Short mmCIF file of C-alpha atoms and ligand atoms in Angstrom, two decimals:
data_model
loop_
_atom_site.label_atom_id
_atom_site.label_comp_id
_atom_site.label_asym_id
_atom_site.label_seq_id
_atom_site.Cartn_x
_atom_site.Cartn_y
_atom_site.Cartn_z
CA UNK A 1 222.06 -30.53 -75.28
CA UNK A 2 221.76 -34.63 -76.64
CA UNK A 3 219.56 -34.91 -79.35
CA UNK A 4 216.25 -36.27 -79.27
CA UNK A 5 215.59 -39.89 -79.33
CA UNK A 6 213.41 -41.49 -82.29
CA UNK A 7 212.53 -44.93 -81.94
CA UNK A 8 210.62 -47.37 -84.74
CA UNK A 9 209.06 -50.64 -85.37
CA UNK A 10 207.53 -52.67 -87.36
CA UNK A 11 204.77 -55.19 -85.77
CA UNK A 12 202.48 -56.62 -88.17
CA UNK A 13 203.28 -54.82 -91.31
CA UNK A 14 205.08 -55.27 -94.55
CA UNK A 15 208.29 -52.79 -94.07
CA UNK A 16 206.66 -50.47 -96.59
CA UNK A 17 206.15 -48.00 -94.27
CA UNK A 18 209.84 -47.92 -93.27
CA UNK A 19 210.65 -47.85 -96.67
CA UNK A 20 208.61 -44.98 -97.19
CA UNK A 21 210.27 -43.52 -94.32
CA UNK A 22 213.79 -43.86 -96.62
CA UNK A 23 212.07 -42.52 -99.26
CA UNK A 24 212.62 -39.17 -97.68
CA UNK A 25 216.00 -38.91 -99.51
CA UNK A 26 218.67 -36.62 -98.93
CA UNK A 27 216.21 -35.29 -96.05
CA UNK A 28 217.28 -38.18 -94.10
CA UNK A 29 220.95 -36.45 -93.39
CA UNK A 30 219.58 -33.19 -92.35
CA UNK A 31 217.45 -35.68 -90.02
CA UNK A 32 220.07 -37.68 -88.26
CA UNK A 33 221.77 -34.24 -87.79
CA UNK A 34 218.62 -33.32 -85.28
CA UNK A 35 217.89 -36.92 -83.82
CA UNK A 36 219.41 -39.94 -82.53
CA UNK A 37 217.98 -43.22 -83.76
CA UNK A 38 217.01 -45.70 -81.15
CA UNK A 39 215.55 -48.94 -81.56
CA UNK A 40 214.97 -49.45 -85.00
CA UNK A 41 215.17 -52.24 -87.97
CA UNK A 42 217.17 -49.02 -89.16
CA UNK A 43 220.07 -49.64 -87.05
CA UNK A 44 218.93 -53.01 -85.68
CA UNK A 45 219.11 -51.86 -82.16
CA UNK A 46 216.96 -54.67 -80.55
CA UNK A 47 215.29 -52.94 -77.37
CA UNK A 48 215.26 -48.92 -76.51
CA UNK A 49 217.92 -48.07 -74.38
CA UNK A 50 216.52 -44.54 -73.08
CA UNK A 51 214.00 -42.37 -73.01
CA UNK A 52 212.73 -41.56 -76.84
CA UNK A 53 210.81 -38.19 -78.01
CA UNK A 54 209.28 -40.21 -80.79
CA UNK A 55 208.24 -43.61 -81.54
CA UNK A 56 206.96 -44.47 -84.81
CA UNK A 57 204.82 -47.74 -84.56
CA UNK A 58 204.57 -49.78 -88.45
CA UNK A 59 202.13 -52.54 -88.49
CA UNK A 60 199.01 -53.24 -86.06
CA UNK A 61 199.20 -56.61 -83.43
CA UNK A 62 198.54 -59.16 -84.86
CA UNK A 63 200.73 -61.70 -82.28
CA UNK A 64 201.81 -61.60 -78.11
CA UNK A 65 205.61 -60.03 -79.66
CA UNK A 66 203.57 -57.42 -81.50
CA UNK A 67 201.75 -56.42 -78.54
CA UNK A 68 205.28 -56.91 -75.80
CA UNK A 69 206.98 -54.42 -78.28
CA UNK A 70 204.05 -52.21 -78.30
CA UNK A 71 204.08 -52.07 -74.26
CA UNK A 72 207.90 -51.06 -74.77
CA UNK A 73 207.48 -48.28 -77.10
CA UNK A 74 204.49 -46.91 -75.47
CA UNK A 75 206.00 -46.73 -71.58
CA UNK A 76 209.59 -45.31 -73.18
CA UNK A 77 208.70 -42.56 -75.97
CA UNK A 78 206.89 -39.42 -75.11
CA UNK A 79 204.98 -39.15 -78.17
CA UNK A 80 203.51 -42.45 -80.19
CA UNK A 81 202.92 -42.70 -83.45
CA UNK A 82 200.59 -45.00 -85.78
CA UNK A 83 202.58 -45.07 -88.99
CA UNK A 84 200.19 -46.47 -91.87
CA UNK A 85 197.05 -48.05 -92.58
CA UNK A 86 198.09 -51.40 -90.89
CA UNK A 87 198.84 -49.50 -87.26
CA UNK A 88 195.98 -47.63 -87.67
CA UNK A 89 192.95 -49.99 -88.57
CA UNK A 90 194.82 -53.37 -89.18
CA UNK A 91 195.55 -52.89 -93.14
CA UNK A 92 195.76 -55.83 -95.26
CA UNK A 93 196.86 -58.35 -92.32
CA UNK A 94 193.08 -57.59 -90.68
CA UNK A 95 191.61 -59.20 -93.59
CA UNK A 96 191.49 -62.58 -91.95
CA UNK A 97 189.86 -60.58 -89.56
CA UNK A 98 186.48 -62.24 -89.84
CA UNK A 99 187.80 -65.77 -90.49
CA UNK A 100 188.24 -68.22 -87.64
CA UNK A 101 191.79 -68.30 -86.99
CA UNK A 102 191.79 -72.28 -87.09
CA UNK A 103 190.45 -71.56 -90.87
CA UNK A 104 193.36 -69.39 -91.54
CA UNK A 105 195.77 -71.62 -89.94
CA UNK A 106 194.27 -74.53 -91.78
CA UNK A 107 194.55 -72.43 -94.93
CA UNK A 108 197.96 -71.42 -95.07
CA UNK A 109 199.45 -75.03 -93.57
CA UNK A 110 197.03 -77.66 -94.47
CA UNK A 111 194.44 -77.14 -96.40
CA UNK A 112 195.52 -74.30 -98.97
CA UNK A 113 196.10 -75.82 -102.55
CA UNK A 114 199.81 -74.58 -102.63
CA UNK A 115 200.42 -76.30 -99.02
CA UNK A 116 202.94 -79.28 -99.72
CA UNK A 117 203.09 -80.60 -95.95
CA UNK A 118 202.64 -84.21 -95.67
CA UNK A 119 203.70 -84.48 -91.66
CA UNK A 120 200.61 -82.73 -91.62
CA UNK A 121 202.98 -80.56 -89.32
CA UNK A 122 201.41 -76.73 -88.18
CA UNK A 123 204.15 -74.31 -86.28
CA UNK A 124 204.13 -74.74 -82.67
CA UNK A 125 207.24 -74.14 -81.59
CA UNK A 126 207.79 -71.99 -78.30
CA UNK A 127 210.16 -69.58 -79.88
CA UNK A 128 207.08 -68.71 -82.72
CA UNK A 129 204.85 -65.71 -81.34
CA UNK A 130 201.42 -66.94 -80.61
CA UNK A 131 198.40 -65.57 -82.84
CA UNK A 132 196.01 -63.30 -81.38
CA UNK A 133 192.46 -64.36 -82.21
CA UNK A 134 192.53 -61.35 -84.52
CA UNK A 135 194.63 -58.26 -85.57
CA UNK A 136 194.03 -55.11 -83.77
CA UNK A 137 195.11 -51.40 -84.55
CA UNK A 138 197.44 -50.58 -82.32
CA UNK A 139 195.33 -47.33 -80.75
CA UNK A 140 192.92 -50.58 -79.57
CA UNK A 141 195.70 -51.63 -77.35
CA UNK A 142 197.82 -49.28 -75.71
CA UNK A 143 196.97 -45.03 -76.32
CA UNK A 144 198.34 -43.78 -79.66
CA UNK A 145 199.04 -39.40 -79.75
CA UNK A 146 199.21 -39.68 -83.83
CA UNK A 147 197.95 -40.81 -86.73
CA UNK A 148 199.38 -41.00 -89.91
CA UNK A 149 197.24 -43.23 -92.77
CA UNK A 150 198.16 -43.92 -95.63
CA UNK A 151 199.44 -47.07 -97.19
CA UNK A 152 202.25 -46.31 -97.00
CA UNK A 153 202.24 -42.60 -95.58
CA UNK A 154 204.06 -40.86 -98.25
CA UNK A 155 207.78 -39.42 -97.72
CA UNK A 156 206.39 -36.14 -97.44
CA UNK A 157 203.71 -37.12 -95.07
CA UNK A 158 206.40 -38.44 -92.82
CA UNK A 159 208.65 -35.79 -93.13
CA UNK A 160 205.81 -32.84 -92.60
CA UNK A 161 204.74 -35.18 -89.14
CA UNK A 162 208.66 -35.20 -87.86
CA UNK A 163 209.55 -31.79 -88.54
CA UNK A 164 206.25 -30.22 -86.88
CA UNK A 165 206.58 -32.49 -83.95
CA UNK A 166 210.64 -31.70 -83.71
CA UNK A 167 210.20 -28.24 -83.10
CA UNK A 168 207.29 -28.57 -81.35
CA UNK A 169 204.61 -27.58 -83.91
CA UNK A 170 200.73 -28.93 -83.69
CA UNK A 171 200.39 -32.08 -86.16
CA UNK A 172 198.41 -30.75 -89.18
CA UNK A 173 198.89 -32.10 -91.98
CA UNK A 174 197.90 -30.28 -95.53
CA UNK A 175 195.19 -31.85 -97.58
CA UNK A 176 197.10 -33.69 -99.84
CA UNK A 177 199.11 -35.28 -97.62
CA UNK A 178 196.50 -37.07 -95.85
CA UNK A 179 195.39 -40.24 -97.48
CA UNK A 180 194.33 -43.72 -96.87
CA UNK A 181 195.23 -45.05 -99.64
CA UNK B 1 154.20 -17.06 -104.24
CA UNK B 2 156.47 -15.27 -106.74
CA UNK B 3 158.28 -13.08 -103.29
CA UNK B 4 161.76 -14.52 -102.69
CA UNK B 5 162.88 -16.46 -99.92
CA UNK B 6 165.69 -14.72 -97.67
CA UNK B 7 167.37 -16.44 -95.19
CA UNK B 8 170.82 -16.58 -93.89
CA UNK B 9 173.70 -19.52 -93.29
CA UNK B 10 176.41 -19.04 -90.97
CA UNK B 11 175.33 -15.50 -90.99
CA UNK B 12 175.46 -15.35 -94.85
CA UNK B 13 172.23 -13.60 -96.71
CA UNK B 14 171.36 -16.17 -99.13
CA UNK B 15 168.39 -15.95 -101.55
CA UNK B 16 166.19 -19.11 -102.23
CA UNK B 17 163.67 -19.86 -104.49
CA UNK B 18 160.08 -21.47 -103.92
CA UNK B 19 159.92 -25.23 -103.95
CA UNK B 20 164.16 -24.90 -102.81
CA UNK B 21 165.50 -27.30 -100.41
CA UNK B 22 167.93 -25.57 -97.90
CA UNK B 23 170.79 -27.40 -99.38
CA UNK B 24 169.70 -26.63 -103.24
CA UNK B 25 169.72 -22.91 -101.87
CA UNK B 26 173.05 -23.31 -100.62
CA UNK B 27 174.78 -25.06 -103.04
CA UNK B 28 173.32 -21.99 -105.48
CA UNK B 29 174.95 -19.74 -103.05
CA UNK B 30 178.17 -21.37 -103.15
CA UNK B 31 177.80 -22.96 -99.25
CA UNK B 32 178.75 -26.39 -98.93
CA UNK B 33 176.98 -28.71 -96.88
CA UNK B 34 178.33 -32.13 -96.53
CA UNK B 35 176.15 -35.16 -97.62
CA UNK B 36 176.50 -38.71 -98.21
CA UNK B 37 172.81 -40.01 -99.39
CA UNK B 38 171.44 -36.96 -101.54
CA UNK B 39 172.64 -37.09 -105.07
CA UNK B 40 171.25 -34.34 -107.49
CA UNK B 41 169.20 -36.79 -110.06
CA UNK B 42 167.37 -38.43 -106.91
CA UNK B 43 164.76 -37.94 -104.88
CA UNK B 44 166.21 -36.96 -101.32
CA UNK B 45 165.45 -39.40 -98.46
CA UNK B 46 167.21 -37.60 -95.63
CA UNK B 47 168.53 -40.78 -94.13
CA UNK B 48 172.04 -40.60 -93.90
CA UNK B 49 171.88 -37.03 -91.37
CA UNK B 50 175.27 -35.78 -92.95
CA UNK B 51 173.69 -32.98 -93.75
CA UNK B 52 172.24 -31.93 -90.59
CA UNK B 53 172.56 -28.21 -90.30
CA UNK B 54 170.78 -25.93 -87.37
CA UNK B 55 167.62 -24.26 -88.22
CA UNK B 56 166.59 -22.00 -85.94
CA UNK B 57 168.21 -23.55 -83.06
CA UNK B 58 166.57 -27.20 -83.85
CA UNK B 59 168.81 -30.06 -86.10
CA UNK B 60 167.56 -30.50 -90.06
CA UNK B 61 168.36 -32.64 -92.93
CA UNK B 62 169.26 -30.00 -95.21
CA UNK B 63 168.50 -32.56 -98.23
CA UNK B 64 164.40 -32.50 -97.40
CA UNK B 65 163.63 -29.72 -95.20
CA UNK B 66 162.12 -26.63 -97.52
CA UNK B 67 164.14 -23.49 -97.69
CA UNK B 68 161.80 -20.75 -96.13
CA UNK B 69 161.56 -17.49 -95.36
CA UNK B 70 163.40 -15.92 -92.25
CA UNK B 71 165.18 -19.13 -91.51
CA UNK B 72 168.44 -18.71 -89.31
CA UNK B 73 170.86 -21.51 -90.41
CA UNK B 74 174.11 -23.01 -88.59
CA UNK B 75 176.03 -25.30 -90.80
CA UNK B 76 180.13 -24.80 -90.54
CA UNK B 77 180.08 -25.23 -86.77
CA UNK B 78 182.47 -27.30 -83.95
CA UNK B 79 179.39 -29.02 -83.14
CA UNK B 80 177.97 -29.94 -86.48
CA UNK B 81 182.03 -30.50 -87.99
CA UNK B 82 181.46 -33.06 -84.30
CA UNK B 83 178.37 -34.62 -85.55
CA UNK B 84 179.66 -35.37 -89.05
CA UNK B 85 182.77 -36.70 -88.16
CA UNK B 86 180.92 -39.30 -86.12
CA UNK B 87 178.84 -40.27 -88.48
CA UNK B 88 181.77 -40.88 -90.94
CA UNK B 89 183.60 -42.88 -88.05
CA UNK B 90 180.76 -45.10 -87.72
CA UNK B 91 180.56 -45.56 -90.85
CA UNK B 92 183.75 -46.79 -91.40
CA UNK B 93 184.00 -48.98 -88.19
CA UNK B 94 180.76 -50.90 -89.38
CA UNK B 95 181.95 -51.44 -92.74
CA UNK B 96 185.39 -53.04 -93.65
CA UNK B 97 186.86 -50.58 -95.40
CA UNK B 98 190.34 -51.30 -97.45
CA UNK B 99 191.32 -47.95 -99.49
CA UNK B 100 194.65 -49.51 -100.20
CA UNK B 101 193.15 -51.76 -102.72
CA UNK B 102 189.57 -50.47 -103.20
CA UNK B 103 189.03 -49.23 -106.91
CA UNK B 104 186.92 -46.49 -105.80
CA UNK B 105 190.14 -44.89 -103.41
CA UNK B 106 190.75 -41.39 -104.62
CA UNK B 107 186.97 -41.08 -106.11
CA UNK B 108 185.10 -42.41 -102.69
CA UNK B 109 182.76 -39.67 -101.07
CA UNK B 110 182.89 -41.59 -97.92
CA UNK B 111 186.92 -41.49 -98.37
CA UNK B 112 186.77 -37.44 -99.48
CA UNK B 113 184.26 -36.62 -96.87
CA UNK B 114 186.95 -37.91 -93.94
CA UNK B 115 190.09 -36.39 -95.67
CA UNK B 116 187.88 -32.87 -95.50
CA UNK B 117 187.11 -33.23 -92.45
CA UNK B 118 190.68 -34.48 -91.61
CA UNK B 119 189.88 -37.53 -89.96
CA UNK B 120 192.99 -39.80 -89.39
CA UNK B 121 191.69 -42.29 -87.89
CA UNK B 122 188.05 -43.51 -85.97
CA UNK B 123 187.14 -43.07 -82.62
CA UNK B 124 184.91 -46.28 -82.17
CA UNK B 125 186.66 -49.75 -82.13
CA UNK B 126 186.45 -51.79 -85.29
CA UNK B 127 183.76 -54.20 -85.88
CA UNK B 128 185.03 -56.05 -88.89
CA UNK B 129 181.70 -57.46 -89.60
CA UNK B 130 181.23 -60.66 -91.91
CA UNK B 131 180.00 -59.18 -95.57
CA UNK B 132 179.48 -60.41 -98.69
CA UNK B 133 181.13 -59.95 -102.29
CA UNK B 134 178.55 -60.84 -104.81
CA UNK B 135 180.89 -61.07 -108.67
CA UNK B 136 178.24 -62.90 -110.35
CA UNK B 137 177.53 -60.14 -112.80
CA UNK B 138 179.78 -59.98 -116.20
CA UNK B 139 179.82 -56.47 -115.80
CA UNK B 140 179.19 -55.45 -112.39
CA UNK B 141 180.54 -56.17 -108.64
CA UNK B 142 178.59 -55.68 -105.60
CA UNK B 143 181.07 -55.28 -102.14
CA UNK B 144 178.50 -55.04 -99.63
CA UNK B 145 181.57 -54.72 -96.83
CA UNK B 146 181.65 -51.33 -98.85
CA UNK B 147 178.65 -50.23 -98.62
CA UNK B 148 177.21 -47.08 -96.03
CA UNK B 149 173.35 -47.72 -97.04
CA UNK B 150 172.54 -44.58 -98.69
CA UNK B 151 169.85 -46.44 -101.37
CA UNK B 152 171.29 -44.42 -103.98
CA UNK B 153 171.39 -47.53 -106.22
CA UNK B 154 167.40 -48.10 -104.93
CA UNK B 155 166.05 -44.84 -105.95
CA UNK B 156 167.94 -45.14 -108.96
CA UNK B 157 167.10 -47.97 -110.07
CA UNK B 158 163.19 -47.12 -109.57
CA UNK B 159 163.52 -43.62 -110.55
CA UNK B 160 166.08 -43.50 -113.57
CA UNK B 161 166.00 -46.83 -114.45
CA UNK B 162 162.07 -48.13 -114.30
CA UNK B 163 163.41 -51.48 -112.17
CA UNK B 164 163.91 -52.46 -109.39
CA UNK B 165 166.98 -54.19 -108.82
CA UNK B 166 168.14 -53.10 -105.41
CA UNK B 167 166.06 -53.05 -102.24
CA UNK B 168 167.19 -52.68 -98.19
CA UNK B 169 166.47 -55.78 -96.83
CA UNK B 170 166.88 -56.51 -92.68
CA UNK B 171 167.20 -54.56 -89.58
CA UNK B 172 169.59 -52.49 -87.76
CA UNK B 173 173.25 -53.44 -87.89
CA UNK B 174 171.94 -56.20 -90.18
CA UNK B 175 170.70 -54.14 -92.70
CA UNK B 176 172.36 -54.55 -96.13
CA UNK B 177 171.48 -54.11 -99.96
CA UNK B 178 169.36 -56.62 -101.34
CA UNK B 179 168.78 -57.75 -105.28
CA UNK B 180 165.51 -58.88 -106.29
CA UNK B 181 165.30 -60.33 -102.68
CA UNK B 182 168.34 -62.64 -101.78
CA UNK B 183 169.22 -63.14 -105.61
CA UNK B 184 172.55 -62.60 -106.73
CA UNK B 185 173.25 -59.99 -109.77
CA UNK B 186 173.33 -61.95 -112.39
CA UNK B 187 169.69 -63.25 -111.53
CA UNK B 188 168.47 -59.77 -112.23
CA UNK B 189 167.96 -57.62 -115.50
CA UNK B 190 170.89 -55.36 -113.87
CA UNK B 191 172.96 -53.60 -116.94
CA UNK B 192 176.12 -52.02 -117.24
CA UNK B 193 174.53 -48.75 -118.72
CA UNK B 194 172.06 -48.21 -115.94
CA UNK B 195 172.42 -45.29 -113.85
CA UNK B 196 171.99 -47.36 -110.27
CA UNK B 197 175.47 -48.68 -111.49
CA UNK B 198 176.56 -45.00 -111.26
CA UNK B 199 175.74 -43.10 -108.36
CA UNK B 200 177.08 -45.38 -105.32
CA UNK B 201 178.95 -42.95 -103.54
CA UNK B 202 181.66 -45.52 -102.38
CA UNK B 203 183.31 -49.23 -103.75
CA UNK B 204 180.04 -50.96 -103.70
CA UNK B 205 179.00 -51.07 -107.04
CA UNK B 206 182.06 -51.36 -108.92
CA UNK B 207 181.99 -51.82 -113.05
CA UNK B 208 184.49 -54.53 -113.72
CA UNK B 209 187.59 -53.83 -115.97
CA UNK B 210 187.84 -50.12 -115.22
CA UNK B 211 189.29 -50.00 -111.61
CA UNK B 212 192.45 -47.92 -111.03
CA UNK B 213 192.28 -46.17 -114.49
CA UNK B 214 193.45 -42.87 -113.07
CA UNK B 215 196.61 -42.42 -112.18
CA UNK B 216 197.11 -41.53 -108.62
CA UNK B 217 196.89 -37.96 -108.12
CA UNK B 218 194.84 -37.01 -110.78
CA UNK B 219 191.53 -38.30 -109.00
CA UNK B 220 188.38 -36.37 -108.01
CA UNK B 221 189.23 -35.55 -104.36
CA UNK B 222 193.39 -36.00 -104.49
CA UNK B 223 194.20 -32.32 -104.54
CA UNK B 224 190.45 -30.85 -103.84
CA UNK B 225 188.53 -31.74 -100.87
CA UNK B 226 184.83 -32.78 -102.03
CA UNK B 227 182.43 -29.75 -102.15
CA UNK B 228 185.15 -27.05 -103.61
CA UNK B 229 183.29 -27.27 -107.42
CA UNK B 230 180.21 -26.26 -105.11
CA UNK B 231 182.33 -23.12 -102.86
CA UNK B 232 184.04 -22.26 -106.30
CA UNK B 233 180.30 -20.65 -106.78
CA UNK B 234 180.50 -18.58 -103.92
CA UNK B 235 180.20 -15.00 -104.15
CA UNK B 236 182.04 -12.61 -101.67
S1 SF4 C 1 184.55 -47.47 -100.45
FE1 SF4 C 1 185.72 -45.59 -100.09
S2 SF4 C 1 186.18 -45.61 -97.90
FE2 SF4 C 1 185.54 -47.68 -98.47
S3 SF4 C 1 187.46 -48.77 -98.98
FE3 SF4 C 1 186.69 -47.90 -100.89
S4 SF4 C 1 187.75 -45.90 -101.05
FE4 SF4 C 1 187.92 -46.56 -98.92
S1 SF4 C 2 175.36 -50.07 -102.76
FE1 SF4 C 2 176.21 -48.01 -102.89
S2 SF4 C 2 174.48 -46.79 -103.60
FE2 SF4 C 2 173.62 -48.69 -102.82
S3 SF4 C 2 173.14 -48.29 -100.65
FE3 SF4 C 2 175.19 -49.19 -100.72
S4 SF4 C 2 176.57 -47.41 -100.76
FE4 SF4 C 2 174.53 -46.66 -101.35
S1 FES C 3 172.47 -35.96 -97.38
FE1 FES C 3 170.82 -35.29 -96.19
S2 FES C 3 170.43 -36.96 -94.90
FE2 FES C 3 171.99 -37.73 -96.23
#
């Protein structure tokens, strides 16, 4: 029988959930022994090639990639995952939530007092993701079966999620190991 | 007046005295019942409905309503665990809530009531709603995007503190924590050693220089969900 598939990204987030995800150790052999990795910054497989079991989703949508990869993970893993406090209410990158985007934009490439850019030039080139007007947890876009806060989740977290869901167990997780924080 | 109260909770016998709320008889009695706006040095208000339990097949706030005799009490049920948990979800979906840096994380009863109840994430969508950080103070920080209106810091500042720094001011999803009016902080004889700088139950009122003190895992509610110091009372 082929392994199951696990599948992860990381949309608007900082990596630290991934690197929490590494953090699991030695665990991590006795884990590639009972999955297959799919798309993943792991491996740097760039879009899932077949049906996954799990998808692990980093980061909220904060962009029209974001929310593309999103669709992908969402119509090709059985079970989805929010992976952190970004995925599941927007984490630190929702903070400009409640600022005009043309503020922000103005901020970080015009007007902030760091900004040396005397073209006066602001990133418009077709290859660059468009903004979305704000950044939205990712259970606001497409449906999400799990949710693990935490910022990051810790190793254990992770590893208590993946080995309930692997064999099939209900997801739930012991006091301490759910945290938002 | 001197007979004893008798009631029961979940079933439970539990003995109250005269003058007893229901939740001052149950905490006695080692029964938790989640709240959010009572705090034991204040005068209850019964506003934020945490602690609704069933009496006698009608919903109470277990803060204010009298304990009395023959009273049949629901409080650890689907439907009230339901309730709560929506409340807390609100809560945090009309606030802007960042535990990742918030100095209160690990000592927040908003944060502690949602890891008991094992919440992992709201139902409702986010508002994100526009809210103000007033730093004015030397001492103290106010972060109304923080703040769940519970007017702890009001009757506090009235009750234990003879002023009257903090009123609510507005309406509805406009309604925030005023000072002296629309002052800021520093415009008001707000100090350091006053209790309303004590009892906020979340980030709001924040004393500067102390945040993040305790190392992670060592807070209040990191290993013990809030309410155990209360069920560590119970008798079998
Ligand atoms: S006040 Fe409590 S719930 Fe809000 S951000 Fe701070 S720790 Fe989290
Ligand atoms: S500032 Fe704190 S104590 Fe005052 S109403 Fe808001 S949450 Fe309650
Ligand atoms: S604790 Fe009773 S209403 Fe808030």
């Amino acid at each position: 029988m082929s392994k199951p598939r696990v599948a992860t990204t990381s949309l608007a987030g900082c990596f630290g959930c991934h690197m929490s995800l590494l953090d699991i150790d030695e665990r991590i052999l006795s884990l590639i022994e009972r999955v297959d990795f799919d798309r993943s910054p792991i491996d740097d497989i760039k879009h899932i090639s077949q049906r996954c079991a799990i998808g692990l989703i980093e980061g909220g949508c904060c962009n029209e990639e974001n929310v593309r990869v999103l669709y992908e993970f969402r119509k090709n893993c059985d079970l989805l995952i929010s992976v952190g406090d970004c995925a599941t209410m927007g984490g630190i990158p929702a903070l400009r939530n409640n600022i005009p985007l043309q503020e922000c934009i103005d901020e970080a490439y015009r007007t902030g007092v760091t900004v040396y850019n005397p073209d006066d030039i602001t990133p418009q080139d077709p290859e660059i993701p468009l903004l979305l007007n704000r950044v939205y947890p990712c259970h606001e876009v497409v449906k999400i079966d799990y949710f693990l806060p935490g910022c990051p989740p810790s190793a254990d977290t992770l590893w208590a999620a993946l080995t309930a869901l692997l064999s099939g167990q209900p997801l739930e997780l012991p006091y301490e190991l759910l945290k938002y924080d | 007046m001197n007979k004893s109260i008798h009631l029961t909770i979940d079933g439970k016998p539990v003995e109250a005295k005269h003058g007893q709320t229901i939740m001052q008889a149950a905490d006695a009695a080692g029964i938790y019942i989640p709240r959010l706006c009572s705090h034991p040095d204040l005068r209850p208000i019964g506003s934020c409905r945490v602690c609704t339990v069933i009496v006698d097949g009608r919903p109470q706030a277990a803060c204010v309503k009298p304990a009395m005799d023959g009273m049949v009490i629901e409080n650890d049920t689907p439907e009230l665990l339901q309730h709560r948990r929506n409340i807390i979800d609100m809560m945090f979906v009309e606030g802007n809530h960042f535990c990742m840096f918030c100095e209160k994380s690990g000592n927040c009863e908003l944060q502690a009531m949602a890891y008991r109840f094992g919440i992992t994430a709201p139902q409702y969508p986010f508002q994100f709603p526009e809210k103000a950080v007033d730093a004015s103070h030397p001492d103290i920080m106010l972060d109304h995007n923080r703040c769940i209106m519970c007017a702890r810091c009001v009757r506090a500042s009235q009750e234990l503190d003879g002023k009257n720094v903090f009123q609510a001011i507005g309406r509805g999803f406009h309604r925030k924590i005023g000072v002296d009016g629309e002052k800021a902080l520093a415009d008001t004889d707000m100090a350091v050693g006053d209790r309303s700088a004590d009892v906020c139950p979340v980030g709001c009122i924040i004393k500067k220089r102390i945040g993040f003190r305790t190392a992670i895992g060592r807070r209040l509610y990191d290993r013990q969900p809030i309410g155990s110091d209360i069920e560590a009372n119970a008798t079998p």
